[in-house]
Amino acid sequence: MLSELVLDRAGDLLGSGRAGQAASLLAPVVGREPGNAGAWLLLARAHLALGRPADALEAARAALGLRPGGIEALYWVSASYTALGRHELAVTAAVAACDEDPGNPRLAERHGRALLAAGRVAEAELVLAAHAEFAHYDAELRVAYGMALFAAGRPLSAREAYGKALNLDPGNAVALAELRRLTAAERRITDAGSLVRVCDEFAEALRVPAGGHRPRPARDVLSHVAAVTFGVSLATMVVLAVLIRLAGAEVPMPLLIAVFALAGSAACLTAVTRRRQPSSRSFSRARDKS
């Protein structure tokens, strides 16, 4: 009973984007109960959200060992392999999941996204088109299909797919984000050559390189420097304010402007370099609609 409460709490934490807290809760559970497949699956989700695909794969494979052929375990095995850039295995796991539960839109979407990450755009478009026609009620599948259409060089059809997704779910955050990205890209399309270039750039942005995305230490260093600069600038502003207010000191206006400008620039740079992508959404969604 206690474990079930912990799993429920971990699921809530994952749903609210607090994957680190979820992982901390789940680690003792799988230690005490290595046969708890549900805990392993939640831990796989947490590791993926934290950018630890190797750990996610280990957890997902543990769940799959406990539930051979389990569609949720296969889903997260596939997602972990995609994040690691091991695309053949990601596609194989996604196909196996689809074979276990044909017509499941979540599994069809995973198959399509695995293909897009592998750079197999034409295959992804065919797979997602077939399933989007069948599961016409599923907004997320429509979004994935729109992304495949855009990557394949059909931005107008992609816009139509995003529109259908928003008709099904007007507040769908992924659909809205992709529609904004498409709108920004369309401004750069002026002729056939630019169309090909923009769509190819989008397709490349979806592709995960072999070995997965590498961390960007330069960006981390830049973020640290920006944060330190902002802190020093803020402290300087406080000291200057005290000198002006209490000591009646005359501080040159150019110095005040320079400190304010430096603090503002550092604050903006800190925000930009620390911006993160939203975590992956849960596998578990209502799907038996008609």
Short mmCIF file of C-alpha atoms in Angstrom, two decimals:
data_model
loop_
_atom_site.label_atom_id
_atom_site.label_comp_id
_atom_site.label_asym_id
_atom_site.label_seq_id
_atom_site.Cartn_x
_atom_site.Cartn_y
_atom_site.Cartn_z
CA MET A 1 0.00 0.00 0.00
CA LEU A 2 2.83 2.37 0.87
CA SER A 3 4.54 1.67 -2.45
CA GLU A 4 1.33 2.46 -4.34
CA LEU A 5 1.09 5.81 -2.59
CA VAL A 6 4.71 6.54 -3.47
CA LEU A 7 4.09 5.63 -7.11
CA ASP A 8 1.03 7.86 -7.24
CA ARG A 9 3.07 10.71 -5.79
CA ALA A 10 5.91 10.09 -8.25
CA GLY A 11 3.42 10.14 -11.13
CA ASP A 12 2.05 13.47 -9.93
CA LEU A 13 5.58 14.89 -9.68
CA LEU A 14 6.38 13.77 -13.22
CA GLY A 15 3.16 15.31 -14.46
CA SER A 16 4.12 18.65 -12.92
CA GLY A 17 7.66 18.60 -14.33
CA ARG A 18 9.48 17.70 -11.11
CA ALA A 19 11.34 14.68 -12.43
CA GLY A 20 14.25 15.01 -10.01
CA GLN A 21 11.98 14.65 -6.99
CA ALA A 22 10.20 11.74 -8.66
CA ALA A 23 13.50 9.93 -9.26
CA SER A 24 14.50 10.44 -5.62
CA LEU A 25 11.22 8.90 -4.49
CA LEU A 26 11.43 5.96 -6.87
CA ALA A 27 15.04 4.87 -6.32
CA PRO A 28 14.36 3.36 -2.85
CA VAL A 29 11.22 1.61 -4.17
CA VAL A 30 13.03 -0.30 -6.92
CA GLY A 31 15.77 -1.08 -4.41
CA ARG A 32 13.28 -2.66 -2.01
CA GLU A 33 11.02 -4.12 -4.69
CA PRO A 34 13.03 -5.00 -7.81
CA GLY A 35 9.98 -6.81 -9.14
CA ASN A 36 7.85 -3.65 -9.18
CA ALA A 37 7.46 -3.01 -12.90
CA GLY A 38 5.38 0.12 -12.37
CA ALA A 39 8.15 1.73 -10.35
CA TRP A 40 10.73 0.89 -13.02
CA LEU A 41 8.55 2.48 -15.71
CA LEU A 42 8.10 5.68 -13.73
CA LEU A 43 11.83 5.76 -13.06
CA ALA A 44 12.50 5.39 -16.80
CA ARG A 45 10.26 8.39 -17.45
CA ALA A 46 12.03 10.41 -14.75
CA HIS A 47 15.49 9.62 -16.11
CA LEU A 48 14.45 10.59 -19.64
CA ALA A 49 13.00 13.87 -18.42
CA LEU A 50 16.30 14.55 -16.62
CA GLY A 51 18.33 13.87 -19.78
CA ARG A 52 19.74 10.54 -18.57
CA PRO A 53 18.77 8.15 -21.41
CA ALA A 54 21.20 5.38 -20.45
CA ASP A 55 19.66 5.18 -16.98
CA ALA A 56 16.20 5.39 -18.53
CA LEU A 57 16.98 2.48 -20.82
CA GLU A 58 18.20 0.38 -17.91
CA ALA A 59 14.98 1.06 -15.98
CA ALA A 60 12.75 0.44 -19.01
CA ARG A 61 14.51 -2.82 -19.81
CA ALA A 62 14.08 -3.93 -16.20
CA ALA A 63 10.34 -3.34 -16.57
CA LEU A 64 10.31 -5.18 -19.90
CA GLY A 65 12.05 -8.14 -18.27
CA LEU A 66 9.26 -8.27 -15.72
CA ARG A 67 6.54 -7.78 -18.35
CA PRO A 68 7.76 -9.31 -21.62
CA GLY A 69 5.80 -7.78 -24.49
CA GLY A 70 4.37 -5.05 -22.27
CA ILE A 71 3.44 -2.12 -24.49
CA GLU A 72 4.36 0.59 -21.98
CA ALA A 73 7.74 -0.99 -21.31
CA LEU A 74 8.36 -1.27 -25.07
CA TYR A 75 7.33 2.38 -25.49
CA TRP A 76 9.91 3.62 -22.99
CA VAL A 77 12.59 1.24 -24.27
CA SER A 78 12.02 2.74 -27.73
CA ALA A 79 12.06 6.32 -26.39
CA SER A 80 15.29 5.64 -24.49
CA TYR A 81 16.98 4.14 -27.54
CA THR A 82 15.93 7.18 -29.58
CA ALA A 83 17.46 9.54 -27.02
CA LEU A 84 20.67 7.52 -27.19
CA GLY A 85 20.71 7.72 -31.00
CA ARG A 86 20.37 3.93 -31.35
CA HIS A 87 17.69 4.21 -33.98
CA GLU A 88 17.35 0.68 -35.34
CA LEU A 89 16.66 -0.62 -31.84
CA ALA A 90 14.28 2.27 -31.16
CA VAL A 91 12.27 1.51 -34.31
CA THR A 92 12.31 -2.23 -33.59
CA ALA A 93 10.93 -1.70 -30.08
CA ALA A 94 8.26 0.68 -31.40
CA VAL A 95 7.18 -1.79 -34.08
CA ALA A 96 7.02 -4.58 -31.48
CA ALA A 97 4.77 -2.39 -29.32
CA CYS A 98 2.49 -1.62 -32.28
CA ASP A 99 2.27 -5.34 -33.05
CA GLU A 100 1.18 -6.00 -29.47
CA ASP A 101 -1.58 -3.37 -29.63
CA PRO A 102 -2.46 -2.42 -33.22
CA GLY A 103 -4.27 0.87 -33.56
CA ASN A 104 -2.94 2.38 -30.32
CA PRO A 105 -2.23 6.02 -31.28
CA ARG A 106 0.46 6.48 -28.60
CA LEU A 107 2.44 3.58 -30.01
CA ALA A 108 1.94 4.76 -33.59
CA GLU A 109 3.21 8.20 -32.60
CA ARG A 110 6.27 6.64 -30.94
CA HIS A 111 6.96 4.67 -34.13
CA GLY A 112 6.72 7.82 -36.24
CA ARG A 113 8.90 9.88 -33.92
CA ALA A 114 11.51 7.10 -33.81
CA LEU A 115 11.66 7.25 -37.61
CA LEU A 116 11.90 11.06 -37.64
CA ALA A 117 14.74 10.95 -35.11
CA ALA A 118 16.51 8.47 -37.38
CA GLY A 119 16.15 10.81 -40.36
CA ARG A 120 13.75 8.43 -42.13
CA VAL A 121 11.25 11.14 -42.99
CA ALA A 122 9.42 9.44 -45.87
CA GLU A 123 8.77 6.33 -43.78
CA ALA A 124 7.61 8.44 -40.84
CA GLU A 125 5.15 10.31 -43.05
CA LEU A 126 3.64 7.06 -44.36
CA VAL A 127 3.34 5.48 -40.92
CA LEU A 128 1.82 8.56 -39.30
CA ALA A 129 -0.53 9.23 -42.23
CA ALA A 130 -2.02 5.74 -41.98
CA HIS A 131 -2.52 5.92 -38.24
CA ALA A 132 -3.78 9.52 -38.24
CA GLU A 133 -6.49 8.45 -40.67
CA PHE A 134 -7.52 5.61 -38.38
CA ALA A 135 -7.13 7.41 -35.04
CA HIS A 136 -8.70 10.62 -36.30
CA TYR A 137 -9.66 11.58 -32.74
CA ASP A 138 -6.08 11.84 -31.41
CA ALA A 139 -4.56 15.34 -31.30
CA GLU A 140 -0.97 14.30 -30.45
CA LEU A 141 -0.85 11.89 -33.38
CA ARG A 142 -2.01 14.72 -35.66
CA VAL A 143 0.82 16.91 -34.35
CA ALA A 144 3.42 14.21 -35.05
CA TYR A 145 1.96 13.76 -38.54
CA GLY A 146 2.19 17.51 -39.12
CA MET A 147 5.86 17.47 -38.13
CA ALA A 148 6.52 14.66 -40.60
CA LEU A 149 4.73 16.62 -43.33
CA PHE A 150 6.79 19.73 -42.63
CA ALA A 151 10.02 17.71 -42.65
CA ALA A 152 8.94 16.15 -45.95
CA GLY A 153 8.56 19.58 -47.57
CA ARG A 154 4.82 20.10 -47.19
CA PRO A 155 4.36 23.03 -44.78
CA LEU A 156 0.80 23.83 -45.90
CA SER A 157 -0.30 20.27 -45.18
CA ALA A 158 1.55 20.47 -41.86
CA ARG A 159 -0.41 23.59 -40.95
CA GLU A 160 -3.63 21.76 -41.77
CA ALA A 161 -2.61 18.85 -39.51
CA TYR A 162 -1.81 21.21 -36.63
CA GLY A 163 -5.16 22.93 -37.17
CA LYS A 164 -6.99 19.61 -36.89
CA ALA A 165 -5.08 18.83 -33.70
CA LEU A 166 -6.15 22.17 -32.22
CA ASN A 167 -9.75 21.56 -33.26
CA LEU A 168 -9.59 18.34 -31.23
CA ASP A 169 -7.72 19.94 -28.32
CA PRO A 170 -7.68 23.76 -28.48
CA GLY A 171 -5.15 24.13 -25.67
CA ASN A 172 -2.70 21.50 -26.88
CA ALA A 173 0.70 22.98 -25.96
CA VAL A 174 2.71 20.88 -28.41
CA ALA A 175 0.43 21.77 -31.32
CA LEU A 176 0.61 25.46 -30.49
CA ALA A 177 4.41 25.34 -30.17
CA GLU A 178 4.81 23.54 -33.50
CA LEU A 179 2.41 25.94 -35.20
CA ARG A 180 4.48 28.89 -33.97
CA ARG A 181 7.66 27.21 -35.21
CA LEU A 182 6.05 26.57 -38.60
CA THR A 183 4.85 30.17 -38.87
CA ALA A 184 8.34 31.49 -38.12
CA ALA A 185 9.85 29.13 -40.70
CA GLU A 186 7.34 30.10 -43.39
CA ARG A 187 8.57 33.69 -43.25
CA ARG A 188 11.88 32.44 -44.67
CA ILE A 189 10.26 30.62 -47.59
CA THR A 190 10.31 32.77 -50.72
CA ASP A 191 10.90 30.26 -53.52
CA ALA A 192 11.39 26.56 -54.21
CA GLY A 193 15.01 26.63 -53.08
CA SER A 194 14.24 28.24 -49.74
CA LEU A 195 11.34 25.80 -49.25
CA VAL A 196 13.68 22.83 -49.58
CA ARG A 197 16.29 24.46 -47.36
CA VAL A 198 13.85 25.36 -44.56
CA CYS A 199 12.18 21.95 -44.56
CA ASP A 200 15.53 20.16 -44.59
CA GLU A 201 16.65 22.26 -41.62
CA PHE A 202 13.51 21.26 -39.74
CA ALA A 203 14.04 17.60 -40.54
CA GLU A 204 17.64 17.86 -39.34
CA ALA A 205 16.49 19.51 -36.11
CA LEU A 206 14.31 16.46 -35.42
CA ARG A 207 17.12 14.00 -36.06
CA VAL A 208 19.03 12.60 -33.09
CA PRO A 209 22.69 11.89 -33.95
CA ALA A 210 24.27 8.52 -33.28
CA GLY A 211 25.18 8.38 -29.63
CA GLY A 212 22.51 10.94 -28.71
CA HIS A 213 22.81 14.67 -28.19
CA ARG A 214 26.03 15.60 -26.46
CA PRO A 215 25.98 18.01 -23.50
CA ARG A 216 27.05 21.56 -24.26
CA PRO A 217 29.72 22.50 -21.73
CA ALA A 218 30.30 25.85 -23.42
CA ARG A 219 26.68 26.80 -22.83
CA ASP A 220 26.96 25.73 -19.18
CA VAL A 221 30.07 27.87 -18.71
CA LEU A 222 28.36 30.83 -20.38
CA SER A 223 25.36 30.40 -18.08
CA HIS A 224 27.63 30.35 -15.02
CA VAL A 225 29.54 33.45 -16.13
CA ALA A 226 26.29 35.29 -16.86
CA ALA A 227 24.88 34.38 -13.44
CA VAL A 228 28.06 35.50 -11.65
CA THR A 229 28.13 38.76 -13.63
CA PHE A 230 24.50 39.43 -12.75
CA GLY A 231 25.23 38.80 -9.06
CA VAL A 232 28.24 41.11 -9.04
CA SER A 233 26.31 43.81 -10.92
CA LEU A 234 23.43 43.57 -8.50
CA ALA A 235 25.77 43.84 -5.51
CA THR A 236 27.45 46.87 -7.10
CA MET A 237 24.09 48.53 -7.59
CA VAL A 238 23.24 47.99 -3.91
CA VAL A 239 26.59 49.47 -2.80
CA LEU A 240 26.13 52.48 -5.05
CA ALA A 241 22.60 53.00 -3.74
CA VAL A 242 23.87 52.93 -0.16
CA LEU A 243 26.65 55.40 -0.96
CA ILE A 244 24.22 57.79 -2.63
CA ARG A 245 21.51 57.50 0.01
CA LEU A 246 23.49 57.42 3.25
CA ALA A 247 26.87 58.93 2.46
CA GLY A 248 25.64 61.49 -0.06
CA ALA A 249 28.32 60.40 -2.49
CA GLU A 250 28.16 61.66 -6.05
CA VAL A 251 28.30 58.74 -8.44
CA PRO A 252 28.93 59.58 -12.11
CA MET A 253 25.83 58.99 -14.23
CA PRO A 254 27.77 57.03 -16.92
CA LEU A 255 28.85 54.57 -14.21
CA LEU A 256 25.26 54.05 -13.05
CA ILE A 257 24.07 53.51 -16.62
CA ALA A 258 26.89 51.05 -17.28
CA VAL A 259 26.11 49.02 -14.16
CA PHE A 260 22.38 48.95 -14.95
CA ALA A 261 23.08 47.88 -18.54
CA LEU A 262 25.50 45.16 -17.45
CA ALA A 263 23.02 43.80 -14.91
CA GLY A 264 20.21 43.76 -17.46
CA SER A 265 22.32 42.05 -20.11
CA ALA A 266 23.56 39.44 -17.64
CA ALA A 267 20.01 38.73 -16.46
CA CYS A 268 18.79 38.22 -20.04
CA LEU A 269 21.75 35.99 -20.92
CA THR A 270 21.21 33.90 -17.79
CA ALA A 271 17.56 33.36 -18.68
CA VAL A 272 18.34 32.40 -22.27
CA THR A 273 21.15 29.95 -21.45
CA ARG A 274 19.11 28.22 -18.75
CA ARG A 275 15.98 27.81 -20.78
CA ARG A 276 14.99 24.16 -21.02
CA GLN A 277 12.70 22.17 -23.24
CA PRO A 278 9.52 20.79 -21.70
CA SER A 279 9.70 17.23 -20.45
CA SER A 280 8.19 14.41 -22.48
CA ARG A 281 4.55 13.77 -21.86
CA SER A 282 3.24 10.64 -20.24
CA PHE A 283 2.47 7.47 -22.16
CA SER A 284 -0.73 6.99 -20.20
CA ARG A 285 -3.63 8.75 -21.92
CA ALA A 286 -7.18 7.87 -22.77
CA ARG A 287 -7.16 6.28 -26.19
CA ASP A 288 -10.29 4.19 -26.61
CA LYS A 289 -12.37 6.88 -28.31
CA SER A 290 -14.45 6.62 -31.41
#
